[in-house]
């Protein structure tokens, strides 16, 4: 095994890291992981409240998942997509079985960005239209069309890339762009805004509306009552494909197999990745409605990937879904949100003036930090860097010092541990966050 010094030396000399100025980072060498924890080379243990990139839904190093990968590697390590394969077919069948009725085909990709790329391609070919509507508070991946559909600042330095994407405002009751006074009013006004956008862009030019069912990195924004059903109705009215991006929200994260299940809404396409196999191997995909699949019955679909439906990745997905069912992971995640995270975060809001709002479901929550509760001024400005980001960096550092690895984005601290975390581990992490919020309170100005 390599020493910590060798790991650091190789990383700094040869690894080019994503989303980073290479000379300004110092990645932590990680030696091992298990369950809800990982360890650095000094032996310090971290409680993983980020689930890495909100994808280790089943926890680190689940023995049954590791064994399934080992067994498949010993039997058939790889086979190209044109062949039929037992694990590829089984994974597709199992995903179709948990999807809403009428979505029965699965196109496999290597991750979420490729899933969204191909979902948009399917929608455009199915409708014969070009435009795609997506929200400003969104992230859909870093490939060409996916990053153009993304609304957050990661899009800016990548422009111009693709064409035909139009952004609109989705619902966000706490910071309502529609000056709403209730979640119901927010839903109504957000749907009216979406309808106006469609009318002025030209309904006959719009192929798809792409939405994160629950917005992830950009705020963990749970849709207000009636919003998703309203989007479904608008799509049906204008012949627009409804794509639900469940890359982060799916597979237990929201206490459901797919987050859309909570609202009883069936999209035309669902994109997934991350939690389908907890990132043990690269895997994503698109779940396709029967109507869209029929478009390609005799018309070739012009897209493919060398590793689409890779046997090792599909074997891990099969094992993961079996574990989810047999160990009650989805139900456990739902109960953690209802019984522990939601009530405990409500108490933190009472204790800490810097906590403006808490929101979420399942094991998918956000603590929004502010300098002033009345004005709702964020603790750090939008897209802050350098000295302007210091308050959030200090909160994150306080978490890490106490052995908790947080997920921090803009002025928010996200609570996104593995879906398999125990109640005791969860309470331990929330107690660390409680102490770290004392740091946030020092920046409160009201």
XYZ file of C-alpha atoms in Angstrom:
446
model
C 0.000 0.000 0.000
C 1.236 3.480 -0.872
C 2.254 5.853 1.893
C 0.432 9.132 2.451
C 3.425 11.058 1.156
C 3.456 9.019 -2.067
C -0.273 9.506 -2.545
C 0.105 13.268 -2.122
C 3.130 13.411 -4.418
C 1.450 11.469 -7.226
C -1.756 13.461 -6.899
C -0.078 16.848 -6.991
C 2.278 15.901 -9.818
C -0.131 14.105 -12.133
C -3.847 14.274 -11.224
C -5.842 17.045 -12.871
C -8.871 17.683 -10.632
C -12.339 18.736 -11.744
C -13.818 22.177 -10.994
C -10.535 23.352 -9.443
C -7.642 25.756 -9.874
C -4.968 23.082 -9.697
C -2.448 25.081 -7.680
C -4.951 26.179 -5.031
C -6.120 22.793 -3.782
C -4.717 20.245 -1.348
C -6.825 17.053 -1.636
C -7.106 14.919 1.491
C -5.616 11.443 0.951
C -8.201 8.844 1.978
C -6.992 5.391 3.000
C -10.190 3.402 3.505
C -13.932 3.614 4.090
C -16.692 1.543 5.644
C -20.398 2.180 6.135
C -20.961 5.852 6.939
C -17.270 6.659 7.571
C -13.941 7.091 5.826
C -10.411 7.443 7.257
C -7.389 9.496 6.278
C -3.833 8.171 6.535
C -3.363 9.561 10.025
C -6.209 7.364 11.211
C -8.673 10.227 11.641
C -12.229 9.056 11.024
C -14.801 11.221 9.235
C -18.549 10.746 9.337
C -19.524 11.132 5.688
C -22.408 13.624 5.742
C -21.876 14.311 2.039
C -22.202 10.703 0.828
C -19.153 11.719 -1.242
C -21.059 13.487 -4.049
C -24.496 12.537 -2.708
C -24.130 9.132 -4.313
C -23.005 6.623 -1.656
C -26.632 5.887 -0.803
C -25.910 2.338 0.345
C -22.836 3.311 2.356
C -19.180 2.522 1.771
C -17.957 -1.019 1.101
C -21.246 -2.881 1.504
C -20.037 -6.505 1.563
C -22.844 -7.898 -0.609
C -22.280 -5.259 -3.258
C -18.530 -5.882 -3.285
C -19.125 -9.648 -3.554
C -21.484 -9.170 -6.530
C -18.837 -7.163 -8.396
C -16.181 -9.769 -7.626
C -18.415 -12.614 -8.793
C -19.257 -10.863 -12.057
C -15.601 -9.988 -12.696
C -14.702 -13.666 -12.345
C -17.429 -14.755 -14.774
C -17.620 -12.036 -17.455
C -15.801 -8.742 -16.940
C -17.137 -6.974 -20.037
C -19.130 -7.423 -23.220
C -20.071 -4.772 -25.759
C -23.581 -3.248 -25.819
C -24.804 -4.996 -28.985
C -24.964 -8.352 -27.157
C -27.631 -9.419 -24.708
C -26.280 -9.898 -21.196
C -27.962 -11.367 -18.132
C -27.055 -8.622 -15.665
C -27.765 -5.854 -18.160
C -31.232 -7.239 -18.815
C -31.908 -7.952 -15.144
C -30.881 -4.450 -14.096
C -33.093 -2.899 -16.798
C -36.059 -5.056 -15.762
C -35.638 -4.221 -12.079
C -35.410 -0.481 -12.808
C -38.508 -0.636 -15.014
C -40.376 -2.478 -12.258
C -39.811 0.339 -9.753
C -40.440 3.152 -12.264
C -43.898 4.672 -12.757
C -46.255 2.678 -14.958
C -45.629 3.033 -18.668
C -41.840 3.448 -18.455
C -40.468 0.058 -19.453
C -37.218 0.564 -21.356
C -33.793 1.575 -20.021
C -30.867 3.072 -21.939
C -27.681 2.733 -19.895
C -24.943 5.358 -19.716
C -21.786 5.864 -17.661
C -23.259 8.593 -15.453
C -25.791 11.342 -14.992
C -24.488 13.874 -17.513
C -24.623 11.309 -20.317
C -28.093 10.299 -19.148
C -29.337 13.866 -19.551
C -27.569 14.248 -22.906
C -29.341 11.194 -24.266
C -32.705 12.035 -22.726
C -32.608 15.407 -24.483
C -31.601 13.664 -27.734
C -34.562 11.290 -27.401
C -36.978 14.146 -26.714
C -35.770 16.140 -29.709
C -36.030 13.202 -32.088
C -39.397 12.101 -30.701
C -40.988 15.552 -31.033
C -39.100 16.888 -34.034
C -38.484 20.043 -31.985
C -35.279 21.560 -30.693
C -35.651 23.764 -27.615
C -35.216 22.534 -24.049
C -36.446 24.443 -20.993
C -34.639 24.091 -17.668
C -34.435 26.127 -14.475
C -31.798 28.584 -13.327
C -31.304 26.758 -10.036
C -30.180 23.452 -11.518
C -27.262 21.222 -12.352
C -27.540 18.576 -15.063
C -23.934 17.582 -15.796
C -20.784 18.864 -17.461
C -21.138 17.502 -21.010
C -22.136 19.872 -23.813
C -25.933 19.998 -23.720
C -26.129 19.082 -20.032
C -23.930 21.994 -18.957
C -25.891 24.349 -21.222
C -29.104 23.144 -19.556
C -27.494 23.712 -16.159
C -28.550 26.976 -14.587
C -25.883 27.461 -11.927
C -22.573 29.322 -12.415
C -20.729 26.229 -13.620
C -22.397 26.943 -16.957
C -20.876 30.399 -17.388
C -17.241 29.556 -18.285
C -18.439 26.790 -20.608
C -20.519 29.061 -22.817
C -21.190 28.984 -25.644
C -21.546 25.210 -25.998
C -24.912 23.920 -27.170
C -27.865 25.839 -28.535
C -31.588 25.695 -27.952
C -31.736 25.839 -24.144
C -33.985 28.380 -22.418
C -33.881 28.924 -18.662
C -36.813 29.824 -16.433
C -37.442 30.299 -12.714
C -38.574 27.295 -10.722
C -40.330 27.489 -7.344
C -38.335 28.461 -4.251
C -40.758 29.599 -1.524
C -38.056 30.904 0.848
C -36.607 33.218 -1.825
C -39.613 33.434 -4.092
C -38.914 35.069 -7.458
C -42.696 35.512 -7.653
C -43.132 37.311 -4.281
C -45.410 34.535 -3.082
C -46.721 34.336 0.450
C -47.374 30.583 0.667
C -46.121 27.359 -0.958
C -49.457 26.979 -2.747
C -49.222 30.493 -4.160
C -45.616 29.826 -5.175
C -46.707 26.743 -7.097
C -49.504 28.622 -8.858
C -47.308 31.568 -9.828
C -44.363 29.382 -10.881
C -46.633 27.401 -13.194
C -48.012 30.621 -14.651
C -44.450 31.816 -15.285
C -43.582 28.506 -16.985
C -46.674 28.739 -19.166
C -45.791 32.309 -20.173
C -42.244 31.212 -21.033
C -43.591 28.439 -23.259
C -46.051 30.759 -25.007
C -43.396 33.366 -25.766
C -40.782 30.803 -26.845
C -43.296 29.076 -29.119
C -44.791 25.761 -27.965
C -44.166 24.152 -31.338
C -40.415 24.740 -30.920
C -40.061 23.118 -27.476
C -39.030 19.475 -27.218
C -38.666 19.053 -23.462
C -38.847 20.510 -19.990
C -35.933 19.186 -17.932
C -36.362 19.398 -14.151
C -34.587 17.983 -11.142
C -37.541 16.457 -9.296
C -36.042 17.832 -6.077
C -33.355 20.389 -6.910
C -30.089 19.026 -5.495
C -26.838 20.958 -5.262
C -28.616 24.258 -5.878
C -30.647 24.191 -2.718
C -32.512 20.911 -2.079
C -35.687 22.634 -3.211
C -38.689 20.403 -2.617
C -41.440 21.260 -5.117
C -44.459 22.916 -3.495
C -47.888 21.244 -3.626
C -49.251 20.815 -7.132
C -46.156 21.970 -8.989
C -45.019 18.710 -10.585
C -48.588 17.741 -11.465
C -48.964 21.181 -13.049
C -45.798 20.696 -15.118
C -47.153 17.335 -16.272
C -50.424 18.978 -17.363
C -48.592 21.741 -19.240
C -46.399 19.207 -21.032
C -49.465 17.199 -22.048
C -51.233 20.331 -23.286
C -48.386 21.420 -25.544
C -46.963 18.017 -26.545
C -43.721 18.608 -24.627
C -41.610 15.783 -23.175
C -41.258 15.915 -19.375
C -37.755 14.795 -18.319
C -37.277 14.222 -14.584
C -33.608 14.419 -13.601
C -33.375 11.988 -10.671
C -29.597 11.586 -10.794
C -29.299 12.857 -7.222
C -32.877 12.542 -5.923
C -33.526 8.934 -6.933
C -32.870 5.525 -5.389
C -33.792 6.172 -1.775
C -32.382 9.661 -1.340
C -35.858 11.187 -0.951
C -37.310 8.177 0.847
C -38.727 6.793 -2.415
C -37.359 4.668 -5.229
C -37.859 7.680 -7.488
C -38.701 11.057 -5.992
C -41.611 11.500 -8.428
C -43.377 8.677 -6.565
C -43.983 11.031 -3.650
C -46.228 13.167 -5.849
C -47.667 10.402 -8.031
C -46.392 12.009 -11.232
C -45.144 10.019 -14.231
C -42.601 11.822 -16.447
C -41.899 10.710 -20.011
C -38.202 10.155 -19.278
C -36.354 9.692 -15.975
C -32.589 10.105 -15.804
C -30.669 8.342 -13.048
C -27.131 7.535 -11.841
C -25.447 7.939 -8.420
C -27.675 5.949 -6.051
C -28.512 3.179 -8.526
C -25.306 1.440 -7.392
C -23.864 4.078 -5.040
C -21.055 4.890 -7.446
C -19.234 1.620 -6.834
C -18.835 1.574 -10.634
C -19.771 4.237 -13.207
C -23.433 3.804 -14.209
C -26.372 5.963 -15.215
C -29.258 5.787 -17.598
C -32.598 6.890 -18.958
C -35.901 5.198 -18.159
C -38.059 5.601 -21.267
C -41.819 5.743 -21.714
C -43.455 3.259 -24.047
C -44.522 6.087 -26.381
C -40.997 7.419 -26.819
C -39.519 3.923 -27.089
C -41.985 3.233 -29.921
C -40.453 6.131 -31.895
C -37.288 4.056 -32.191
C -38.880 0.697 -32.992
C -37.892 0.904 -36.664
C -35.950 4.168 -36.571
C -32.393 3.783 -35.267
C -31.531 5.745 -32.144
C -28.418 7.763 -33.095
C -26.508 7.434 -29.846
C -24.405 4.919 -27.989
C -21.502 4.328 -25.636
C -18.821 1.662 -25.604
C -19.577 0.921 -21.960
C -23.376 1.220 -22.086
C -24.785 -1.438 -19.782
C -21.354 -2.580 -18.661
C -21.764 -6.016 -17.000
C -19.784 -5.122 -13.872
C -21.779 -1.927 -13.364
C -25.103 -3.644 -14.059
C -24.245 -6.490 -11.680
C -23.625 -3.888 -8.982
C -26.982 -2.243 -9.737
C -28.811 -5.561 -9.466
C -27.144 -6.320 -6.145
C -27.805 -2.798 -4.883
C -31.523 -2.954 -5.660
C -31.761 -6.382 -4.042
C -30.083 -4.996 -0.917
C -32.425 -1.988 -0.931
C -35.444 -4.291 -0.970
C -34.221 -6.891 1.511
C -32.769 -4.415 3.996
C -35.569 -1.838 3.724
C -33.235 0.986 2.724
C -35.909 3.180 1.111
C -38.175 2.887 4.145
C -35.241 3.548 6.481
C -34.327 6.721 4.580
C -37.904 7.963 4.745
C -38.106 7.305 8.481
C -34.796 9.058 9.157
C -36.126 12.187 7.490
C -39.495 12.120 9.199
C -38.400 11.058 12.678
C -34.886 12.444 13.142
C -33.531 14.873 10.564
C -36.625 17.034 10.141
C -37.352 17.444 13.878
C -33.669 17.915 14.818
C -33.104 20.559 12.135
C -36.206 22.397 13.311
C -34.622 22.560 16.771
C -31.369 23.849 15.279
C -33.301 26.654 13.634
C -34.702 27.622 17.030
C -31.231 27.540 18.610
C -29.227 29.367 15.951
C -30.201 32.792 14.572
C -28.044 32.192 11.491
C -30.355 29.381 10.346
C -32.876 31.012 8.045
C -34.648 27.889 6.841
C -34.365 24.104 6.939
C -36.020 21.988 4.249
C -35.894 18.548 2.716
C -37.160 14.991 2.898
C -35.675 11.536 3.329
C -31.913 11.975 3.724
C -31.877 15.043 1.473
C -31.902 18.278 3.522
C -30.532 21.811 3.433
C -29.749 24.293 6.199
C -29.854 27.769 4.679
C -27.647 30.207 6.577
C -28.286 33.948 6.722
C -26.852 37.126 8.217
C -30.313 38.513 8.906
C -33.525 36.509 9.246
C -35.739 39.467 8.432
C -34.001 40.428 5.186
C -32.863 36.847 4.498
C -29.453 38.140 3.439
C -27.351 35.011 2.746
C -24.422 34.303 5.053
C -22.230 34.514 1.955
C -23.112 36.166 -1.373
C -24.242 34.113 -4.365
C -21.304 32.229 -5.904
C -18.874 33.736 -3.371
C -15.148 33.041 -3.584
C -12.074 34.074 -1.632
C -12.651 36.272 1.410
C -16.376 36.564 0.649
C -16.745 32.803 1.166
C -14.920 32.836 4.527
C -17.987 32.357 6.764
C -19.062 29.138 5.044
C -15.472 27.923 4.891
C -15.240 28.459 8.653
C -18.422 26.427 9.240
C -17.089 23.611 7.049
C -13.733 23.675 8.854
C -15.493 23.396 12.220
C -17.305 20.295 10.985
C -14.129 18.663 9.675
C -12.200 19.435 12.850
C -14.801 17.440 14.789
C -14.713 14.484 12.395
C -17.654 15.250 10.111
C -17.252 15.704 6.359
C -19.902 18.232 5.255
C -21.522 19.123 1.951
C -21.381 22.903 1.604
C -22.692 24.913 -1.349
C -23.001 28.703 -1.464
C -24.690 29.718 1.836
C -26.063 26.254 2.608
C -25.003 23.250 4.623
C -26.600 20.115 3.177
C -27.434 17.093 5.315
C -27.020 14.186 2.893
C -25.506 11.149 4.661
C -25.847 7.599 3.312
C -29.398 6.244 3.273
C -28.114 3.393 5.450
C -26.743 5.578 8.242
C -27.815 4.479 11.714
C -29.919 6.674 13.983
C -26.980 6.926 16.388
C -24.540 8.009 13.686
C -27.066 10.506 12.370
C -27.592 12.075 15.789
C -23.821 12.249 16.302
C -23.445 14.152 13.047
C -26.284 16.528 13.820
C -24.697 17.311 17.191
C -21.463 18.241 15.401
C -23.431 20.493 13.050
C -25.104 22.081 16.079
C -21.674 23.062 17.435
C -20.433 24.192 14.006
C -23.431 26.513 13.681
C -22.076 28.447 16.657
C -19.437 29.610 14.169
C -22.114 30.686 11.695
C -23.845 32.668 14.444
C -20.738 34.810 14.922
C -21.315 36.244 11.433
C -24.964 37.083 12.137
C -25.437 40.845 11.887
C -29.117 41.502 12.649
